[in-house]
CSV table of C-alpha atoms (C1' of nucleotides) in Angstrom, one decimal:
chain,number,residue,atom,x,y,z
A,1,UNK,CA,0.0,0.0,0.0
A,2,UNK,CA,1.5,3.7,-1.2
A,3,UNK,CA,-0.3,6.3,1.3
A,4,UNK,CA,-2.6,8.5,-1.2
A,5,UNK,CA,-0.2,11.7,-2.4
A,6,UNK,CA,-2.5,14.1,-0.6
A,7,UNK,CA,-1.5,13.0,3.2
A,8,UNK,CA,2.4,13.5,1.8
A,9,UNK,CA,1.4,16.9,0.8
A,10,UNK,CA,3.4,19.3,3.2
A,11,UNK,CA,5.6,16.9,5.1
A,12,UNK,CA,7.8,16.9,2.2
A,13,UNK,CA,10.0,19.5,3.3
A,14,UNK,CA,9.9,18.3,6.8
A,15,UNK,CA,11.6,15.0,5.5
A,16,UNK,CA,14.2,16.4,3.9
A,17,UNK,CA,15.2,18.5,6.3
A,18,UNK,CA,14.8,15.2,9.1
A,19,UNK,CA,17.2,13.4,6.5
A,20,UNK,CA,20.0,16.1,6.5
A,21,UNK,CA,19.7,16.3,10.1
A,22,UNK,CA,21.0,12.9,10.7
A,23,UNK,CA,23.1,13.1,7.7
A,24,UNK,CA,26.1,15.2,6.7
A,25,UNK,CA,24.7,15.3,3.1
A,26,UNK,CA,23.0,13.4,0.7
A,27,UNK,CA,21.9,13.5,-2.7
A,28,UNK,CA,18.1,13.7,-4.4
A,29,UNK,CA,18.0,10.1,-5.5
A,30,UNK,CA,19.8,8.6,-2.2
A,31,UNK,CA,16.5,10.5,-0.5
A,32,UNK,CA,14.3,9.0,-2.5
A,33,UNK,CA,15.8,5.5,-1.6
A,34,UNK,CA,16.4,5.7,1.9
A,35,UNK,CA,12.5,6.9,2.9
A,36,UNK,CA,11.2,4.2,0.5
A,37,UNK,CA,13.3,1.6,2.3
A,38,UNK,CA,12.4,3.1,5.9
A,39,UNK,CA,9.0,3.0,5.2
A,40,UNK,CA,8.8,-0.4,3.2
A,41,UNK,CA,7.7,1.1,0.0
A,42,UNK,CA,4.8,3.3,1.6
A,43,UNK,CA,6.2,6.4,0.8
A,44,UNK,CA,8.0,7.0,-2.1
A,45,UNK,CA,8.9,10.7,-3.3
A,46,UNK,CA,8.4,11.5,-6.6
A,47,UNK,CA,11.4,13.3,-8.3
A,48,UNK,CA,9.4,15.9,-9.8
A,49,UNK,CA,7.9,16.5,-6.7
A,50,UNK,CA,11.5,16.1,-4.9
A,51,UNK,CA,13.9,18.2,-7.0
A,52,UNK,CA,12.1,21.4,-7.2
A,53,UNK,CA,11.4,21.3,-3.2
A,54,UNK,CA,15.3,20.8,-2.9
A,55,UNK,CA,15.9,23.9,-5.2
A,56,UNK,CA,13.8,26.2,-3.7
A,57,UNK,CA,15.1,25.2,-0.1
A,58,UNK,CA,18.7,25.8,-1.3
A,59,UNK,CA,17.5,29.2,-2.8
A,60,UNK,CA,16.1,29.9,0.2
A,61,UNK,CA,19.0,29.5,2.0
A,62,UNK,CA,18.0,26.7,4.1
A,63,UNK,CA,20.5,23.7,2.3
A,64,UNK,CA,23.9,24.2,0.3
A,65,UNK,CA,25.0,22.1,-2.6
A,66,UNK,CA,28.3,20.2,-3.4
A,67,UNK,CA,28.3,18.8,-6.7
A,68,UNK,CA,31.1,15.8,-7.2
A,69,UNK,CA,31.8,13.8,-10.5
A,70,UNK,CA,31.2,10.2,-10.3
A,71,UNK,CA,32.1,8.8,-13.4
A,72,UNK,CA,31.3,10.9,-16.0
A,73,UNK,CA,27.9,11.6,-13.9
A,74,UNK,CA,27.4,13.9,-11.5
A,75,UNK,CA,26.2,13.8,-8.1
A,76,UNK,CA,24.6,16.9,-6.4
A,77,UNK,CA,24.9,16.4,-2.9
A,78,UNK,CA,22.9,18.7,-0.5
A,79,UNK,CA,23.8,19.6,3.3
A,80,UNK,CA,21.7,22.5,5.7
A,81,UNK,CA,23.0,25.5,6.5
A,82,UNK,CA,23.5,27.2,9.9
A,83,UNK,CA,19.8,28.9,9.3
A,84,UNK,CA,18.7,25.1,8.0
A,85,UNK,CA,19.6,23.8,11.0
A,86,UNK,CA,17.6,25.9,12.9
A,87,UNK,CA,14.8,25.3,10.4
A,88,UNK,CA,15.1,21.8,10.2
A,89,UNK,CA,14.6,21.6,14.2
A,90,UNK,CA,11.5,23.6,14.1
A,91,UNK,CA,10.1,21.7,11.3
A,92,UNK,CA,10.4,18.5,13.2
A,93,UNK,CA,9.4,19.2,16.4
A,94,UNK,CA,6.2,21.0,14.5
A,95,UNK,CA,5.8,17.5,12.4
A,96,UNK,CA,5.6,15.7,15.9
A,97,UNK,CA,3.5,17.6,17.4
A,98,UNK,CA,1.1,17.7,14.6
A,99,UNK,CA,0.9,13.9,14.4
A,100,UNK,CA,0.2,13.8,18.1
A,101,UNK,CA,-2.5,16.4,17.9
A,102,UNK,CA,-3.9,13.9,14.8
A,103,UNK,CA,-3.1,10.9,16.3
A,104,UNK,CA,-5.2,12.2,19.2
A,105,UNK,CA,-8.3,13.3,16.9
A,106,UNK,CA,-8.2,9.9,14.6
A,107,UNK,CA,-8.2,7.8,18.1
A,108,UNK,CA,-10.5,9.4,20.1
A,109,UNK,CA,-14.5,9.6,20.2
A,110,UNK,CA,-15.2,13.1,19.0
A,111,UNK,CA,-18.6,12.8,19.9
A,112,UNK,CA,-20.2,15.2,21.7
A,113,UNK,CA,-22.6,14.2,24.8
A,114,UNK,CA,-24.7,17.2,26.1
B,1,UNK,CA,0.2,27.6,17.9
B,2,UNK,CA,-1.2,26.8,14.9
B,3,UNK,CA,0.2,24.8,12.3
B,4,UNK,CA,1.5,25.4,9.1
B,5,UNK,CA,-1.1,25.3,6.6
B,6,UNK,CA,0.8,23.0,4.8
B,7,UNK,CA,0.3,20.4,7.0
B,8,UNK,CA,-2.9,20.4,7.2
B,9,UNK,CA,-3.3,19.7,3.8
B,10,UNK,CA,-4.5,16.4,2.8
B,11,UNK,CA,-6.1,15.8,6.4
B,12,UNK,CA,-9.5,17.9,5.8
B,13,UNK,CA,-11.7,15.3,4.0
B,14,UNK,CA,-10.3,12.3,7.0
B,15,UNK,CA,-11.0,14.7,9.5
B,16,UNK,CA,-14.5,15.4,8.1
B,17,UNK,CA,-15.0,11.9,8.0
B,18,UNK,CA,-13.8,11.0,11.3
B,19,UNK,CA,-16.0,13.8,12.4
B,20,UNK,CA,-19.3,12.1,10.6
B,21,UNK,CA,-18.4,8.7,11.9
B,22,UNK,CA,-18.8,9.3,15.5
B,23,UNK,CA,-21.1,11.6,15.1
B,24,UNK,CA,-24.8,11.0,13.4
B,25,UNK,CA,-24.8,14.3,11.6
B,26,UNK,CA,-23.1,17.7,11.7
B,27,UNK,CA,-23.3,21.6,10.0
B,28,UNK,CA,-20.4,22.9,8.8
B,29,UNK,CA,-19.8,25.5,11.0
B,30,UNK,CA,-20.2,22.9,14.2
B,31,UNK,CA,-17.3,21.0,12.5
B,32,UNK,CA,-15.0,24.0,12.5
B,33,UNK,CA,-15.3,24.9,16.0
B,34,UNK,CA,-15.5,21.2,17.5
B,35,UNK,CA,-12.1,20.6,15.6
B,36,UNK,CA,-10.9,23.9,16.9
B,37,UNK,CA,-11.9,22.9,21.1
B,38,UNK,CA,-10.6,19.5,20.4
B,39,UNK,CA,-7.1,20.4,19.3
B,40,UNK,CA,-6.4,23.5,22.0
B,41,UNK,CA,-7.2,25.7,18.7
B,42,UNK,CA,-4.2,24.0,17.2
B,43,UNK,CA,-5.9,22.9,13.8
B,44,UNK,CA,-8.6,25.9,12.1
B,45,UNK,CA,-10.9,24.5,9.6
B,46,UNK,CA,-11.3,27.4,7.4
B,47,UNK,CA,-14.8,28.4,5.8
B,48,UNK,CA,-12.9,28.8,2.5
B,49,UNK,CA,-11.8,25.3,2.4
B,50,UNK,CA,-14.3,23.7,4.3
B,51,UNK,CA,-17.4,24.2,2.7
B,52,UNK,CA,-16.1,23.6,-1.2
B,53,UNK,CA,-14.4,20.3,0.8
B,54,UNK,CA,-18.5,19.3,2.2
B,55,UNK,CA,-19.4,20.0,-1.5
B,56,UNK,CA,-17.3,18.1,-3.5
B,57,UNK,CA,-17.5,14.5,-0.8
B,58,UNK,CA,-21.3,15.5,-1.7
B,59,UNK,CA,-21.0,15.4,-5.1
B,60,UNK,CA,-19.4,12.0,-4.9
B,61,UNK,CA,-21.6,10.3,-3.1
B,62,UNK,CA,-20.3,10.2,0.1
B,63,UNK,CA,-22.0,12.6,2.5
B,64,UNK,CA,-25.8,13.8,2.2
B,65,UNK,CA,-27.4,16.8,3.8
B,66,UNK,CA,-30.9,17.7,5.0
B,67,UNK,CA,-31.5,21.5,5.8
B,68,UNK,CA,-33.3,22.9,8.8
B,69,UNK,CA,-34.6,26.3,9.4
B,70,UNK,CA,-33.1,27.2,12.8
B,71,UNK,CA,-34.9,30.6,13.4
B,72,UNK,CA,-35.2,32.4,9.7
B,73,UNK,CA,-31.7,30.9,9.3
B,74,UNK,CA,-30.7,27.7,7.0
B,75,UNK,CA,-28.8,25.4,8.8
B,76,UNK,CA,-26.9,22.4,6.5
B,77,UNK,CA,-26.6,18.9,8.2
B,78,UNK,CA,-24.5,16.4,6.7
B,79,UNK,CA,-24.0,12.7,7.3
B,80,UNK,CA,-22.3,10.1,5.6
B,81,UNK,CA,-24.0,7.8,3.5
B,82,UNK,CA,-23.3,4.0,3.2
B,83,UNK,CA,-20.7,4.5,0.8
B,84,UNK,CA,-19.0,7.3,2.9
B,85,UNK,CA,-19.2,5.0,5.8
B,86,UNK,CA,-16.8,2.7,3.8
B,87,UNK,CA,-14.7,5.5,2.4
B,88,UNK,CA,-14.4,6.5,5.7
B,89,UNK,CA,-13.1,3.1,7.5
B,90,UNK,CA,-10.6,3.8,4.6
B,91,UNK,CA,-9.0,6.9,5.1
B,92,UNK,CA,-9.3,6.9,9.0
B,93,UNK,CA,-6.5,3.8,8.7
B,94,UNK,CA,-4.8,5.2,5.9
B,95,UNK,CA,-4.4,8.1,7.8
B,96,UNK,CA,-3.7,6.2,11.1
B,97,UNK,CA,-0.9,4.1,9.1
B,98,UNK,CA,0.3,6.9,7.6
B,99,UNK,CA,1.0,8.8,11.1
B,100,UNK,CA,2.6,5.8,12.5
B,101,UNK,CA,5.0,5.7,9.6
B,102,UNK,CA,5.5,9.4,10.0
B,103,UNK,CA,6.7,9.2,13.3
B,104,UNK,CA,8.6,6.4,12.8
B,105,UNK,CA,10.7,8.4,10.3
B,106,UNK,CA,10.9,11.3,12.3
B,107,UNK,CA,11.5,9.4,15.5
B,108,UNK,CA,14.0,7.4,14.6
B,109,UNK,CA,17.8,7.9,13.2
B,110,UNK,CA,17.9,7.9,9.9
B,111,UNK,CA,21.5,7.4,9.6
B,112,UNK,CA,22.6,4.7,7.2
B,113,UNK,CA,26.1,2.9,8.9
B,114,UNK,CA,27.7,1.1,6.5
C,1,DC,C1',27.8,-8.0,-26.0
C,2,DA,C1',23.1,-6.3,-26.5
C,3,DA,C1',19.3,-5.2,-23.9
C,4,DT,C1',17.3,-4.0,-19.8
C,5,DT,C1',17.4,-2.0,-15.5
C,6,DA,C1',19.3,1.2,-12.2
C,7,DT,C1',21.3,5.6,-11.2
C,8,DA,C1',20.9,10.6,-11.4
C,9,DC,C1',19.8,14.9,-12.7
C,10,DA,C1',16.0,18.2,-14.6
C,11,DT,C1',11.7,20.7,-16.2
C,12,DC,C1',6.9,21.5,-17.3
C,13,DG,C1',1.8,21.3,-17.9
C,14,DG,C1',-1.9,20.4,-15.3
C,15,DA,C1',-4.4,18.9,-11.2
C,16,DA,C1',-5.6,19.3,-6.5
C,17,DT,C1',-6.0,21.8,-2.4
C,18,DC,C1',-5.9,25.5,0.6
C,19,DT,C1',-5.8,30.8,1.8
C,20,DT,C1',-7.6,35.3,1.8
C,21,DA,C1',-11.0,38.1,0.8
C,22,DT,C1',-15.5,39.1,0.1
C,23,DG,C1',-20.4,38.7,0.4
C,24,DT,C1',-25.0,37.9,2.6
C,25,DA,C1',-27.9,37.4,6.5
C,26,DT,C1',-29.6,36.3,11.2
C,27,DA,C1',-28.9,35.9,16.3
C,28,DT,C1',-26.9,37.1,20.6
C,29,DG,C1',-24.7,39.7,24.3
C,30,DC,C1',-23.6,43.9,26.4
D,1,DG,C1',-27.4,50.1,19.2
D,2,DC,C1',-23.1,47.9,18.1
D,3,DA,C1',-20.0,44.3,18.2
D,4,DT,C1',-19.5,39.7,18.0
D,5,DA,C1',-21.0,35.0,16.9
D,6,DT,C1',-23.4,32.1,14.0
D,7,DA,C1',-23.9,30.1,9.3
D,8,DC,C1',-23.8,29.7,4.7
D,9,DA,C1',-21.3,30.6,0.1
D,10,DT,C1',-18.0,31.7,-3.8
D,11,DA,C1',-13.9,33.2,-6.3
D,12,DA,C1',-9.2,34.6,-7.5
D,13,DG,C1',-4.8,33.4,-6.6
D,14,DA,C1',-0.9,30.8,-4.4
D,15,DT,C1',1.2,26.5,-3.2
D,16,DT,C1',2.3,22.1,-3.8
D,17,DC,C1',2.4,17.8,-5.9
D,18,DC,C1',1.9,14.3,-9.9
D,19,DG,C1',2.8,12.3,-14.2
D,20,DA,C1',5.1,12.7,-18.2
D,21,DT,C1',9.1,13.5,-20.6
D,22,DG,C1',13.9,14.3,-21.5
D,23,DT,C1',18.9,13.4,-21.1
D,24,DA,C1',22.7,10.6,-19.9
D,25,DT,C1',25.8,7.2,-17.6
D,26,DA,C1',26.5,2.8,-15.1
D,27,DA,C1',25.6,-1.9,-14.0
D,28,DT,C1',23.5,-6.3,-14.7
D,29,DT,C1',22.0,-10.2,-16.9
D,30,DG,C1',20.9,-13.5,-20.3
DNA sequence: CAATTATACATCGGAATCTTATGTATATGC
DNA sequence: GCATATACATAAGATTCCGATGTATAATTG
């Protein structure tokens, strides 16, 4: 089962920024890999959804890019900066709260007794 | 706090859902305010994507209305019909999955040792 | 060794979803 | 009487993502 694309809508950018956080860098397709193999195939980022979220958090100043040859290819390898790190953290610790405050509505009994 | 708006996106029509299934029926406007006093005001249901949200789950079958004239005013009750009740069961464990897996990935280290 | 699959980047049109603003109207509280 | 709350609705615009397409190199496999 793939979750439907809507309920990855918005944590996009929270992932990445979770990924460079335990990571020193990492590349768009290595990202791609490593949350489809954490999650066993239930999420899987979409490059055209991924690159142009990486490009407009590097021009935002939020990651830096290092771009190495491999080969012939090359590899663009992407790393926060000081104001990402700060980002990142805020992102996260938003994310978490946010599935707790869902977590709490989905499992609960919203109905009301008067 | 409230969240990002980003966040929210793609949790409306669950949280609608989850809303109908514990509850026999419910206006639009009750739905805004019981979401806001459940969640400490963290999570605002806005008119502007609420109500085109009740419209289009209409539309498809899966929630049904019956007006009442509260006073000279129009009040619009919705409920889910037998088909929503399915679609619901659905995407209350999709999204229950789907926040498991979340904080699994932002929980744990997502380091790769080789 | 040819063909397929994997790796690795990128862009773009279109779809879906939400925000902000605006509009209308009645009811309530002070 | 005036402000706020209740209650609906729509519409333009922004954001964000998907699916398709394109380009190219590397590795695997029959």
């Amino acid at each position: 089962m793939i979750y439907s694309s809507e309920l990855i809508k918005g944590t996009l950018k929270t992932i990445i920024l979770k990924l460079l956080r335990d990571n020193p860098r990492m590349y768009g397709y290595e990202m791609t890999q490593r949350v489809k193999e954490l999650t066993g195939n239930k999420i899987q980022l979409t490059e055209g959804a991924l690159y142009p979220t990486l490009h407009a958090l590097e021009a935002d100043g939020i990651l830096q890019t290092e771009s190495e040859f491999i080969g012939k290819r090359v590899r663009k390898y992407y790393s926060l900066t000081p104001k990402g790190k700060t980002k990142g953290e805020e992102k996260i610790s938003e994310l978490a709260d946010f599935l707790e405050t869902m977590k709490f509505l989905i499992g609960m009994n919203t109905q009301l007794i008067n």
